[in-house]
mmCIF file of N, CA and C in Angstrom:
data_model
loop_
_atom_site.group_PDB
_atom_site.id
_atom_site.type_symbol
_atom_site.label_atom_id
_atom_site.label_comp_id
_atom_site.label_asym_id
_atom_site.label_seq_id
_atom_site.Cartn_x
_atom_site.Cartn_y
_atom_site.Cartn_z
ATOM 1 N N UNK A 19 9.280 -15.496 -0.544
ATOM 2 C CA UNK A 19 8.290 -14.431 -0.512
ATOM 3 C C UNK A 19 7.410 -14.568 -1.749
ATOM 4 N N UNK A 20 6.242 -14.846 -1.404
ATOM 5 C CA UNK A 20 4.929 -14.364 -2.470
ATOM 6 C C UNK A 20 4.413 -13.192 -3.125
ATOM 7 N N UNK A 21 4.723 -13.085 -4.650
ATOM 8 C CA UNK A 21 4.041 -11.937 -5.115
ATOM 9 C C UNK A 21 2.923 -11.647 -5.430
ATOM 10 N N UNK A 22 1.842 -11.517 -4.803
ATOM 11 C CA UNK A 22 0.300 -11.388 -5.668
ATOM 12 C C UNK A 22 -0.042 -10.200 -6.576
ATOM 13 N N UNK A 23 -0.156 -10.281 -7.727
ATOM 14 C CA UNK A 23 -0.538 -9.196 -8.408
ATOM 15 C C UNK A 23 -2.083 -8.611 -8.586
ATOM 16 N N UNK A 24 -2.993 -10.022 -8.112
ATOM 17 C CA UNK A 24 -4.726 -9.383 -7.906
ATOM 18 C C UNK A 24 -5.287 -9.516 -6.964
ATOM 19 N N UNK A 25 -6.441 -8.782 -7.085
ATOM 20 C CA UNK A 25 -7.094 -8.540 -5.569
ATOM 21 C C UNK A 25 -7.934 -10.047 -5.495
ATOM 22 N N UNK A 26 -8.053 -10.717 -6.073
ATOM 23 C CA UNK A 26 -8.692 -11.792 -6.018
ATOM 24 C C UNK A 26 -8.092 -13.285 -5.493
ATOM 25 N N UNK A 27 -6.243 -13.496 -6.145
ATOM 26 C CA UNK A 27 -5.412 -13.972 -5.739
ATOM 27 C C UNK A 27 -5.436 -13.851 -4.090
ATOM 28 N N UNK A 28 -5.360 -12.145 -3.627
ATOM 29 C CA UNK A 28 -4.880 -12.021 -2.510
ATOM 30 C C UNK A 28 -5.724 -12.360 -1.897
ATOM 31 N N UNK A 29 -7.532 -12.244 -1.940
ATOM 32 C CA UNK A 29 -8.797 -12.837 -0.725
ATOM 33 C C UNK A 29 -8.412 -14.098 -0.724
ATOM 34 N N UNK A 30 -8.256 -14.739 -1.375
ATOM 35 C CA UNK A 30 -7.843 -16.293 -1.537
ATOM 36 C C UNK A 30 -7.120 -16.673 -0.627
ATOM 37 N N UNK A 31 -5.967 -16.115 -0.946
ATOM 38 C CA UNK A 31 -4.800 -16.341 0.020
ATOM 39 C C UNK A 31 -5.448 -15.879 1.213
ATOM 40 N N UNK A 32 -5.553 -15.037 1.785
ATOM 41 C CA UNK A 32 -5.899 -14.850 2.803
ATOM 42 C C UNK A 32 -6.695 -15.243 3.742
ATOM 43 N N UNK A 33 -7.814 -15.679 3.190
ATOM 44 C CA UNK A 33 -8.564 -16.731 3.604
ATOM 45 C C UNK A 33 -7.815 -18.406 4.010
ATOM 46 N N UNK A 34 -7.310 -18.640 3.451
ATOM 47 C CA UNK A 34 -5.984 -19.463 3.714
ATOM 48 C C UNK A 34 -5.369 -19.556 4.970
ATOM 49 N N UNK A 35 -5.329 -18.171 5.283
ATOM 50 C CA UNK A 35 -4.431 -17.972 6.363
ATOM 51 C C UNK A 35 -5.224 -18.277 8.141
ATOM 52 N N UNK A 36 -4.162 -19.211 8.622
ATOM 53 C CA UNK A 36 -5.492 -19.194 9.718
ATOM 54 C C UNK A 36 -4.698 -18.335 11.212
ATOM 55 N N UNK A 37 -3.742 -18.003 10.769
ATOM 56 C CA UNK A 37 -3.106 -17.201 11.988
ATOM 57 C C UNK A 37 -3.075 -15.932 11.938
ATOM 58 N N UNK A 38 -2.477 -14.914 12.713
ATOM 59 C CA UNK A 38 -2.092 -13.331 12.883
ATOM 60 C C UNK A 38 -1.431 -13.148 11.183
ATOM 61 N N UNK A 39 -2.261 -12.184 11.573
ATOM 62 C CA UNK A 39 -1.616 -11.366 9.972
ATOM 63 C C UNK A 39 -1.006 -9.735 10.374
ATOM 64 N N UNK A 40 -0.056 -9.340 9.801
ATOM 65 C CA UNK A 40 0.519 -8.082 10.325
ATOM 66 C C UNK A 40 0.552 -7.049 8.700
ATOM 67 N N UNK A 41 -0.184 -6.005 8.504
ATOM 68 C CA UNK A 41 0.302 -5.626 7.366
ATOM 69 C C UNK A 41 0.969 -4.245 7.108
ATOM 70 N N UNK A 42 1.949 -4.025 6.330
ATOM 71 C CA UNK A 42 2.538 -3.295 6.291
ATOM 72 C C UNK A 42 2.723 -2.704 4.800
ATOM 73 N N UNK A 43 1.490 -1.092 5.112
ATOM 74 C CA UNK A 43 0.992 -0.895 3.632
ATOM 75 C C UNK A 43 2.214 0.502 3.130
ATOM 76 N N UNK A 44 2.305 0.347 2.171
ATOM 77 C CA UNK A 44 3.076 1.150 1.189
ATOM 78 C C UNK A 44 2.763 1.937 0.021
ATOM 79 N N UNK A 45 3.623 2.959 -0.625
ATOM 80 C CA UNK A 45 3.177 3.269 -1.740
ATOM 81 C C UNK A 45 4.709 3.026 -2.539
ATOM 82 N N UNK A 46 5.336 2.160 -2.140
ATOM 83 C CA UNK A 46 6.752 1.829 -3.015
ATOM 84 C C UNK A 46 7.461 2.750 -1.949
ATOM 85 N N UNK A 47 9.001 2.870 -2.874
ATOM 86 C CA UNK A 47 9.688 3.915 -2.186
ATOM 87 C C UNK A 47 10.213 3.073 -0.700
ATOM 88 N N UNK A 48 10.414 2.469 -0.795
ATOM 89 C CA UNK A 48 10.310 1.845 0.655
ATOM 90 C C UNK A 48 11.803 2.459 1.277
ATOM 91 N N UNK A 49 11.668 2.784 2.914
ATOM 92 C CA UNK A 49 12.426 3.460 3.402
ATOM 93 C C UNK A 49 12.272 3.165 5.067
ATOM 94 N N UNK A 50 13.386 3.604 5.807
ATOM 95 C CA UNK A 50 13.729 3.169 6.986
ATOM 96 C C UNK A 50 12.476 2.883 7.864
ATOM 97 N N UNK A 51 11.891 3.670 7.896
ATOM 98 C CA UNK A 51 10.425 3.892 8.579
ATOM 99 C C UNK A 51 9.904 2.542 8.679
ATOM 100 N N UNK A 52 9.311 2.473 7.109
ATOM 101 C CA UNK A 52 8.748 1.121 5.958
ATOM 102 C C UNK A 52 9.367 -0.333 6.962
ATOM 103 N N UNK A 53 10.925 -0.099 6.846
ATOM 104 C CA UNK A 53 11.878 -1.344 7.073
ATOM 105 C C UNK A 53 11.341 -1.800 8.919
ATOM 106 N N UNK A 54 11.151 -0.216 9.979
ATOM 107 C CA UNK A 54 11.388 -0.359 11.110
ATOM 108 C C UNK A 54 9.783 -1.173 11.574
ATOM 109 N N UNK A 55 8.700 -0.732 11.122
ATOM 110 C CA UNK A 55 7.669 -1.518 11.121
ATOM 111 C C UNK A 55 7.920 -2.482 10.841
ATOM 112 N N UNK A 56 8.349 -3.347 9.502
ATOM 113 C CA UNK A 56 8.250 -4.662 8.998
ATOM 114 C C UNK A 56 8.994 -5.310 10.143
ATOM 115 N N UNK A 57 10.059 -4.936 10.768
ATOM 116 C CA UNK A 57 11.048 -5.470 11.748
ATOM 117 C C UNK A 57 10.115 -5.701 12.732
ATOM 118 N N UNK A 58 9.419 -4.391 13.514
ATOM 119 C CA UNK A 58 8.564 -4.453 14.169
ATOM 120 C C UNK A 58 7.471 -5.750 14.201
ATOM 121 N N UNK A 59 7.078 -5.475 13.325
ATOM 122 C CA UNK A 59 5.472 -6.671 14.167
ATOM 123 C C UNK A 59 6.272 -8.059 13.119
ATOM 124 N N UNK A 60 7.374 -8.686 12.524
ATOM 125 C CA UNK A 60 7.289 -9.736 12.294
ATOM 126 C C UNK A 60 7.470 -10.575 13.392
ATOM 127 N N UNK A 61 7.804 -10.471 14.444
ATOM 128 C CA UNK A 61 8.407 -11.259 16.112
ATOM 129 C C UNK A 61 6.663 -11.580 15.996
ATOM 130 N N UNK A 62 5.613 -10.121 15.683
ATOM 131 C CA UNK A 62 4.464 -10.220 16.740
ATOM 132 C C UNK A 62 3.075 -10.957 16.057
ATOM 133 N N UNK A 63 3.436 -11.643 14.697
ATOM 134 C CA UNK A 63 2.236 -12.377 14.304
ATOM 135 C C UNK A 63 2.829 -13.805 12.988
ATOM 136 N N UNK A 64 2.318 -14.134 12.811
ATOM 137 C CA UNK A 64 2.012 -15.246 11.785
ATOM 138 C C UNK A 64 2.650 -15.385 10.400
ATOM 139 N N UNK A 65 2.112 -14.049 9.842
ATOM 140 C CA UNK A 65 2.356 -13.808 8.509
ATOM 141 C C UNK A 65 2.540 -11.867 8.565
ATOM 142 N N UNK A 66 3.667 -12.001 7.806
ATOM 143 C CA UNK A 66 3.308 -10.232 7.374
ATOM 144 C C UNK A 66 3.210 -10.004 5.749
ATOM 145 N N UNK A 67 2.256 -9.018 6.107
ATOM 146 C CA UNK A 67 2.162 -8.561 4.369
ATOM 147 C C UNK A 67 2.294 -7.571 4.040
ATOM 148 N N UNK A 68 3.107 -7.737 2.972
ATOM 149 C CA UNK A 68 3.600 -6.116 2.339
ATOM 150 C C UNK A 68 2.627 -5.410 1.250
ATOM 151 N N UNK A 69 2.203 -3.682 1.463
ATOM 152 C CA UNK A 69 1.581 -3.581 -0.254
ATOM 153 C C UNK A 69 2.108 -3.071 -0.719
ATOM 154 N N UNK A 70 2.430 -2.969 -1.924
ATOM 155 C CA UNK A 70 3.033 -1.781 -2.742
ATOM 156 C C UNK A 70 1.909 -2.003 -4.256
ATOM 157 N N UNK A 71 1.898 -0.386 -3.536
ATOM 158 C CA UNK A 71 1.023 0.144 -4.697
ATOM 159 C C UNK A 71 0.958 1.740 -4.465
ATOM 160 N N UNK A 72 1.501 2.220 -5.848
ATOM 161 C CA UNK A 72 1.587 3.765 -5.564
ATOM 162 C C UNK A 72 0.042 4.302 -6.379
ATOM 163 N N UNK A 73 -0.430 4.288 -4.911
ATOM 164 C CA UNK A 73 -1.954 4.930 -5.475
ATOM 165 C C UNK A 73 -2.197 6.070 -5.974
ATOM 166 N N UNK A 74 -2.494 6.733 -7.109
ATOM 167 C CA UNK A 74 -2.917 8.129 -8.203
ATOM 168 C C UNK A 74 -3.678 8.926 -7.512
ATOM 169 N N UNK A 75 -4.623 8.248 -6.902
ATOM 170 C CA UNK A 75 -5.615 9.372 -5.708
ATOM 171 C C UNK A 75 -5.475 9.911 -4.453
ATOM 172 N N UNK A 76 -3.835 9.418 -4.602
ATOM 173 C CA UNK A 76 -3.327 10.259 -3.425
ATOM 174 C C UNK A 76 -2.384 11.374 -3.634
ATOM 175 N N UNK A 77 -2.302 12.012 -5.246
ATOM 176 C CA UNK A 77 -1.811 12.892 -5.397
ATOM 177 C C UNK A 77 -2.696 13.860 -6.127
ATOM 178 N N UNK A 78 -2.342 15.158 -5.642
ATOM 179 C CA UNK A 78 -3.432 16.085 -6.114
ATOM 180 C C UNK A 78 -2.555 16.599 -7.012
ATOM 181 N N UNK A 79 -3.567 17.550 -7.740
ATOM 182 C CA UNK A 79 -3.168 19.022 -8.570
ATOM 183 C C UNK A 79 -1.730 19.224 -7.994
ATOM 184 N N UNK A 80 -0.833 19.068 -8.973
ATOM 185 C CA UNK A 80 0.219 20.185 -8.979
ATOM 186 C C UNK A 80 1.553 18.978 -8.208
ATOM 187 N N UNK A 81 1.154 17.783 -8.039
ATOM 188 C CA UNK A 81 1.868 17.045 -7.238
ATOM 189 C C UNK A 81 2.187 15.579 -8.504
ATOM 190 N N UNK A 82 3.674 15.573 -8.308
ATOM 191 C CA UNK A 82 4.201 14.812 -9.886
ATOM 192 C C UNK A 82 4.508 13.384 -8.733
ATOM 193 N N UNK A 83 3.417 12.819 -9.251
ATOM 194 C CA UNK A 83 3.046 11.140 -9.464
ATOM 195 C C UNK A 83 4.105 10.499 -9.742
ATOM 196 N N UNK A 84 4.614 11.152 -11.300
ATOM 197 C CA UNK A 84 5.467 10.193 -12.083
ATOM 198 C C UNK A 84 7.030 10.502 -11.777
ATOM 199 N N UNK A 85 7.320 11.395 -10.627
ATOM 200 C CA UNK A 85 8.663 11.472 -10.133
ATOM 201 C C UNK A 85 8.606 10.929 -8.441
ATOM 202 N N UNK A 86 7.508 10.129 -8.257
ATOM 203 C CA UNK A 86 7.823 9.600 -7.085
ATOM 204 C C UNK A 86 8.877 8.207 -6.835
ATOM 205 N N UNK A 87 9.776 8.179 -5.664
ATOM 206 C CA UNK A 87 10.763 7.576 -5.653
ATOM 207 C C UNK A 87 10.358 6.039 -5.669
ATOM 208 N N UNK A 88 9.740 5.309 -6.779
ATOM 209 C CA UNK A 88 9.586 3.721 -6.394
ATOM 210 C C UNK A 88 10.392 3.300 -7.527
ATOM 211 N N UNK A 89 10.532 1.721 -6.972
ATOM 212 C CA UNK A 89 11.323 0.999 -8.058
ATOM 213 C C UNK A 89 10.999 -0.482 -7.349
ATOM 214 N N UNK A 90 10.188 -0.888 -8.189
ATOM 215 C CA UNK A 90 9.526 -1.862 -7.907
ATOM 216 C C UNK A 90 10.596 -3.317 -7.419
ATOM 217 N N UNK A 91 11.649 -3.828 -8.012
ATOM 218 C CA UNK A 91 12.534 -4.761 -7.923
ATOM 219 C C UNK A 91 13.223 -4.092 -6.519
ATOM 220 N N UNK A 92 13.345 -3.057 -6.392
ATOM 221 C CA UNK A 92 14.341 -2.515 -5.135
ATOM 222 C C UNK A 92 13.327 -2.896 -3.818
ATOM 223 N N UNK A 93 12.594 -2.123 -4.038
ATOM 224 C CA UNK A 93 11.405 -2.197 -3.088
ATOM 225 C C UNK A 93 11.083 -3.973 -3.123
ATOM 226 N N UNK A 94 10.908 -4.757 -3.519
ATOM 227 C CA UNK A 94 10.509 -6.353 -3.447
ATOM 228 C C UNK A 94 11.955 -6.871 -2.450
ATOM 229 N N UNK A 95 13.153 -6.281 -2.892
ATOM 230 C CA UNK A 95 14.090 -6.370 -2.169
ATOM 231 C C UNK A 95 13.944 -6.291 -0.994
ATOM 232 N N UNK A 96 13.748 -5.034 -0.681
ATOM 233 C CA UNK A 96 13.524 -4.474 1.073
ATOM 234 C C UNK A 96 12.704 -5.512 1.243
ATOM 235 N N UNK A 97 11.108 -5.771 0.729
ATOM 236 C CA UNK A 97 10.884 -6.556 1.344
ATOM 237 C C UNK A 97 10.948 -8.010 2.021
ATOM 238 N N UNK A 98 11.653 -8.770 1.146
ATOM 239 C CA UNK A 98 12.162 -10.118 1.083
ATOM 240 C C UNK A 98 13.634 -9.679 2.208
ATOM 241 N N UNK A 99 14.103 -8.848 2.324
ATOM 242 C CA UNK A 99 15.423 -8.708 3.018
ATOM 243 C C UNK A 99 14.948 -8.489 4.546
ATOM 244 N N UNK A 100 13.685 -7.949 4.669
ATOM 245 C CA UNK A 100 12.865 -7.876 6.482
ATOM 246 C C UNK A 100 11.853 -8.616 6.032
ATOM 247 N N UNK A 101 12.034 -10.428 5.916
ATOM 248 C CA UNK A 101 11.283 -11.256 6.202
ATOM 249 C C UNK A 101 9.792 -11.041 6.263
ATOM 250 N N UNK A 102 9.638 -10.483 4.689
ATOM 251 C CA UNK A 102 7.793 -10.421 4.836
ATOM 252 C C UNK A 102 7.891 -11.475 4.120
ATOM 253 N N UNK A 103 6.252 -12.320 4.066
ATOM 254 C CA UNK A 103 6.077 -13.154 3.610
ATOM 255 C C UNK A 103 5.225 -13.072 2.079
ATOM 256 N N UNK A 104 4.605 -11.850 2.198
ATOM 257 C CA UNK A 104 3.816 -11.485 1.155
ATOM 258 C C UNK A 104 3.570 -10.341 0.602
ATOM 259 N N UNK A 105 3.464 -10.422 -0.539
ATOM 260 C CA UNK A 105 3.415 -9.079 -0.936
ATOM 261 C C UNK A 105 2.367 -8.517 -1.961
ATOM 262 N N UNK A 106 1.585 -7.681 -1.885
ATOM 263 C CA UNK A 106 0.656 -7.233 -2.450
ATOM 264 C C UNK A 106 0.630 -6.684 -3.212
ATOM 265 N N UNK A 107 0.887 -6.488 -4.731
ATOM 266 C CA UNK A 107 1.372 -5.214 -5.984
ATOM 267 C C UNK A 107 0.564 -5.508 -6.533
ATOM 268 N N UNK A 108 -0.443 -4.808 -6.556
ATOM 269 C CA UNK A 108 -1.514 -4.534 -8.061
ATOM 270 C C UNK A 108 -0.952 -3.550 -8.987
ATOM 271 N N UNK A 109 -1.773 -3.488 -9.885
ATOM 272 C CA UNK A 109 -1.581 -2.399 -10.828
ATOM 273 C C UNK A 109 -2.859 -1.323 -10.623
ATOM 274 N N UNK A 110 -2.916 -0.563 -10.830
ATOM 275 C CA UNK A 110 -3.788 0.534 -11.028
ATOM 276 C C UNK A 110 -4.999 -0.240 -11.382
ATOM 277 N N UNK A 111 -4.655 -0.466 -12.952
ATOM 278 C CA UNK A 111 -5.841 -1.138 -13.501
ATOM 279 C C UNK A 111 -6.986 -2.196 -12.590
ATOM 280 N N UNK A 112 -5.890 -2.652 -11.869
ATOM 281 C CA UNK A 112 -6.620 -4.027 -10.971
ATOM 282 C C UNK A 112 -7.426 -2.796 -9.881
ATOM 283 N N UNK A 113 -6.780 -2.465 -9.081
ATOM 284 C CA UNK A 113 -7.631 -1.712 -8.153
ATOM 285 C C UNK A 113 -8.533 -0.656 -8.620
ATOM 286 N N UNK A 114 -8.362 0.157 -9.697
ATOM 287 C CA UNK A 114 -9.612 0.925 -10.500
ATOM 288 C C UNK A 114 -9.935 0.845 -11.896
ATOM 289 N N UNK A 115 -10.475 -0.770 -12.162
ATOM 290 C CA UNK A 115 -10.481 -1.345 -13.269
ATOM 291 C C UNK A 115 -11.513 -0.322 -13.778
ATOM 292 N N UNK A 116 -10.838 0.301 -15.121
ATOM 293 C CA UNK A 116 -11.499 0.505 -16.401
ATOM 294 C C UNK A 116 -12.626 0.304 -16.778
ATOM 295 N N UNK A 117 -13.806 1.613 -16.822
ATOM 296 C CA UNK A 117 -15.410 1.330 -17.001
ATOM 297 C C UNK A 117 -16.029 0.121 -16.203
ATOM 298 N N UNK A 118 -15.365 -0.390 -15.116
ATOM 299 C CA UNK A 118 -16.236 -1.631 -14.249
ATOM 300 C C UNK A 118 -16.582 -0.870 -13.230
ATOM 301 N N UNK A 119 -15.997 0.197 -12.659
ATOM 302 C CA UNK A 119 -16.658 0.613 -11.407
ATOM 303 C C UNK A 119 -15.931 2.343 -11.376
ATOM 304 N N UNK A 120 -16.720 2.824 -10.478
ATOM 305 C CA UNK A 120 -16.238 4.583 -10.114
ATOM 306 C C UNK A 120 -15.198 4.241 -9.041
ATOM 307 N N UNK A 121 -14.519 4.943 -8.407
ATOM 308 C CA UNK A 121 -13.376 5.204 -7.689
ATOM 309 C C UNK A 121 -14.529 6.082 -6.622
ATOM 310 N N UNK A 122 -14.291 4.689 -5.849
ATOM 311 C CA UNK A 122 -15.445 5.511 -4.524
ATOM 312 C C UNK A 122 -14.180 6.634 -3.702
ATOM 313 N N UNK A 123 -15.053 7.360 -3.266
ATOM 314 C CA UNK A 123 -14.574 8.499 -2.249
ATOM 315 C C UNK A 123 -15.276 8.409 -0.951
ATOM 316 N N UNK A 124 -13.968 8.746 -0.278
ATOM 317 C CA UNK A 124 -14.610 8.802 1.524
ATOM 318 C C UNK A 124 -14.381 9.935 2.074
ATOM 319 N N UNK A 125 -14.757 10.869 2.257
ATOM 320 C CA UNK A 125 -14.318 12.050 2.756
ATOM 321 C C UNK A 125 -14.046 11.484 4.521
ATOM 322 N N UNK A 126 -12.885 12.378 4.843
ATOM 323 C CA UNK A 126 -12.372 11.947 6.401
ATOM 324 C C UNK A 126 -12.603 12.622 6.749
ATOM 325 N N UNK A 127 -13.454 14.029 6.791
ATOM 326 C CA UNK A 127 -13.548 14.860 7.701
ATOM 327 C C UNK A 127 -12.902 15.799 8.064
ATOM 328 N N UNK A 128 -13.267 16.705 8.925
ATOM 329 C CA UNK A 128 -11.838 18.140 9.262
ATOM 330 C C UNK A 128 -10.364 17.056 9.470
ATOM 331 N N UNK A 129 -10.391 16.320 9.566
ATOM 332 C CA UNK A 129 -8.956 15.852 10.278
ATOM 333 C C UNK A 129 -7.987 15.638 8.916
ATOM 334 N N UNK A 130 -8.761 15.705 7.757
ATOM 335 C CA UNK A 130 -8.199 15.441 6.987
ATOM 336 C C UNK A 130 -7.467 17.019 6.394
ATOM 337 N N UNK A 131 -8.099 18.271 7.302
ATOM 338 C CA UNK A 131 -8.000 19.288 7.060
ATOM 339 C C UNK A 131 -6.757 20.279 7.695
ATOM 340 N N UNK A 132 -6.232 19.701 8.577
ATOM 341 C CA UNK A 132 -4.730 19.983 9.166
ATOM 342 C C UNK A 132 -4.008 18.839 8.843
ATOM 343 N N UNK A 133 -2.307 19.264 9.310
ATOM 344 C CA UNK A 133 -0.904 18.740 9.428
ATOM 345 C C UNK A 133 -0.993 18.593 7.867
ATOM 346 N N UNK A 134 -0.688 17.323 7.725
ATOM 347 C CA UNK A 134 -0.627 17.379 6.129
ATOM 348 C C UNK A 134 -2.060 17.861 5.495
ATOM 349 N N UNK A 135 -2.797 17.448 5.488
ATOM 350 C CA UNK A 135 -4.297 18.371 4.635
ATOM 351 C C UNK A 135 -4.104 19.208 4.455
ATOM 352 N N UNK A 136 -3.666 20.334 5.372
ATOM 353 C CA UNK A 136 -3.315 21.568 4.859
ATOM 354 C C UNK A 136 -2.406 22.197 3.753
ATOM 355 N N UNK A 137 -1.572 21.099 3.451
ATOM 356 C CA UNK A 137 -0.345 21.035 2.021
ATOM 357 C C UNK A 137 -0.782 20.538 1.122
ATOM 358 N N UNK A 138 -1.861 19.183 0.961
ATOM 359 C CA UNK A 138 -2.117 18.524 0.369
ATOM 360 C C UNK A 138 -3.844 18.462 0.266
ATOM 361 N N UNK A 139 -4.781 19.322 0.168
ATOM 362 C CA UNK A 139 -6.063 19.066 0.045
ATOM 363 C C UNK A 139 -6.548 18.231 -1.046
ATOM 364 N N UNK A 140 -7.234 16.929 -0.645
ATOM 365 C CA UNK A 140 -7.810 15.980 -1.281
ATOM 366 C C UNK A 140 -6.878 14.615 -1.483
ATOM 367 N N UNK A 141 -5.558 14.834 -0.480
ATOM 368 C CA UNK A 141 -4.860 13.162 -0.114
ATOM 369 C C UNK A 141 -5.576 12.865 0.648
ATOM 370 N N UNK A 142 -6.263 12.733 1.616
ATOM 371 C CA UNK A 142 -6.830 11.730 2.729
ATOM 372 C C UNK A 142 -7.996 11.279 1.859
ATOM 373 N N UNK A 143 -8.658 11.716 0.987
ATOM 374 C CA UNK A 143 -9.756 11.727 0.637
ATOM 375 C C UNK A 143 -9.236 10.095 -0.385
ATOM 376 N N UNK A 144 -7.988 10.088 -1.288
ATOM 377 C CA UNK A 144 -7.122 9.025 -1.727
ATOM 378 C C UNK A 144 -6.775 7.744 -0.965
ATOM 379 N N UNK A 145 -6.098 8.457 0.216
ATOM 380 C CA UNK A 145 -5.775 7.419 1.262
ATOM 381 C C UNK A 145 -6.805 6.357 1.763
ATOM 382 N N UNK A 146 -7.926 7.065 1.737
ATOM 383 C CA UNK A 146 -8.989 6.667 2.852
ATOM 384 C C UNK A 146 -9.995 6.083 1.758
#
């Protein structure tokens, strides 16, 4: 299993790739769900790729970031143990490098405004 740590590494690679790609995105924490997908589409393509990256803009006001359940070596585990081939871990820094660019926003719309939106106003806005 391949670890890429930049977004630049990973276009590379990817471009590389000339078959099905399956990806299977994360924020760490990896858990049965996580595992039943990766199981899922590896039969159904080429390559699968894992991300882990616990993104900051998907937690709002009042929601603790720094007690979310990841552990980066555990989680690389899961993944190497359901046959992904790759794996995607940036750091923060890499994906919202420091005075090089703003942290674009996408607003999703009312949909982002029920089920979870309604607990969490301004995660989809992270996610998306």
């Amino acid at each position: 299993m391949r670890v890429i740590r930049t977004a630049s590494e990973m276009r590379e690679v990817r471009r590389g790739i000339s078959g099905s790609v399956a990806l299977v995105a994360t924020l760490g924490g990896i858990h049965a769900g996580h595992t039943a997908h990766m199981d899922t589409v590896r039969p159904l393509c080429d390559v699968v790729v894992g991300s882990l990256f616990l993104n900051p803009t998907q937690f709002g006001p009042g929601e603790d970031l720094s007690t979310y359940p990841a552990d980066e070596a555990a989680d690389l585990a899961e993944f190497e143990g359901h046959r992904v081939d790759i794996v995607f871990a940036p750091s923060v820094d890499e994906m919202y490098p420091p005075a090089k660019m703003e942290v674009p926003q996408v607003d999703p719309g009312p949909v982002a405004s029920v089920l979870e939106g309604v607990y969490r106003p301004g995660h989809f806005n992270g996610v998306a």
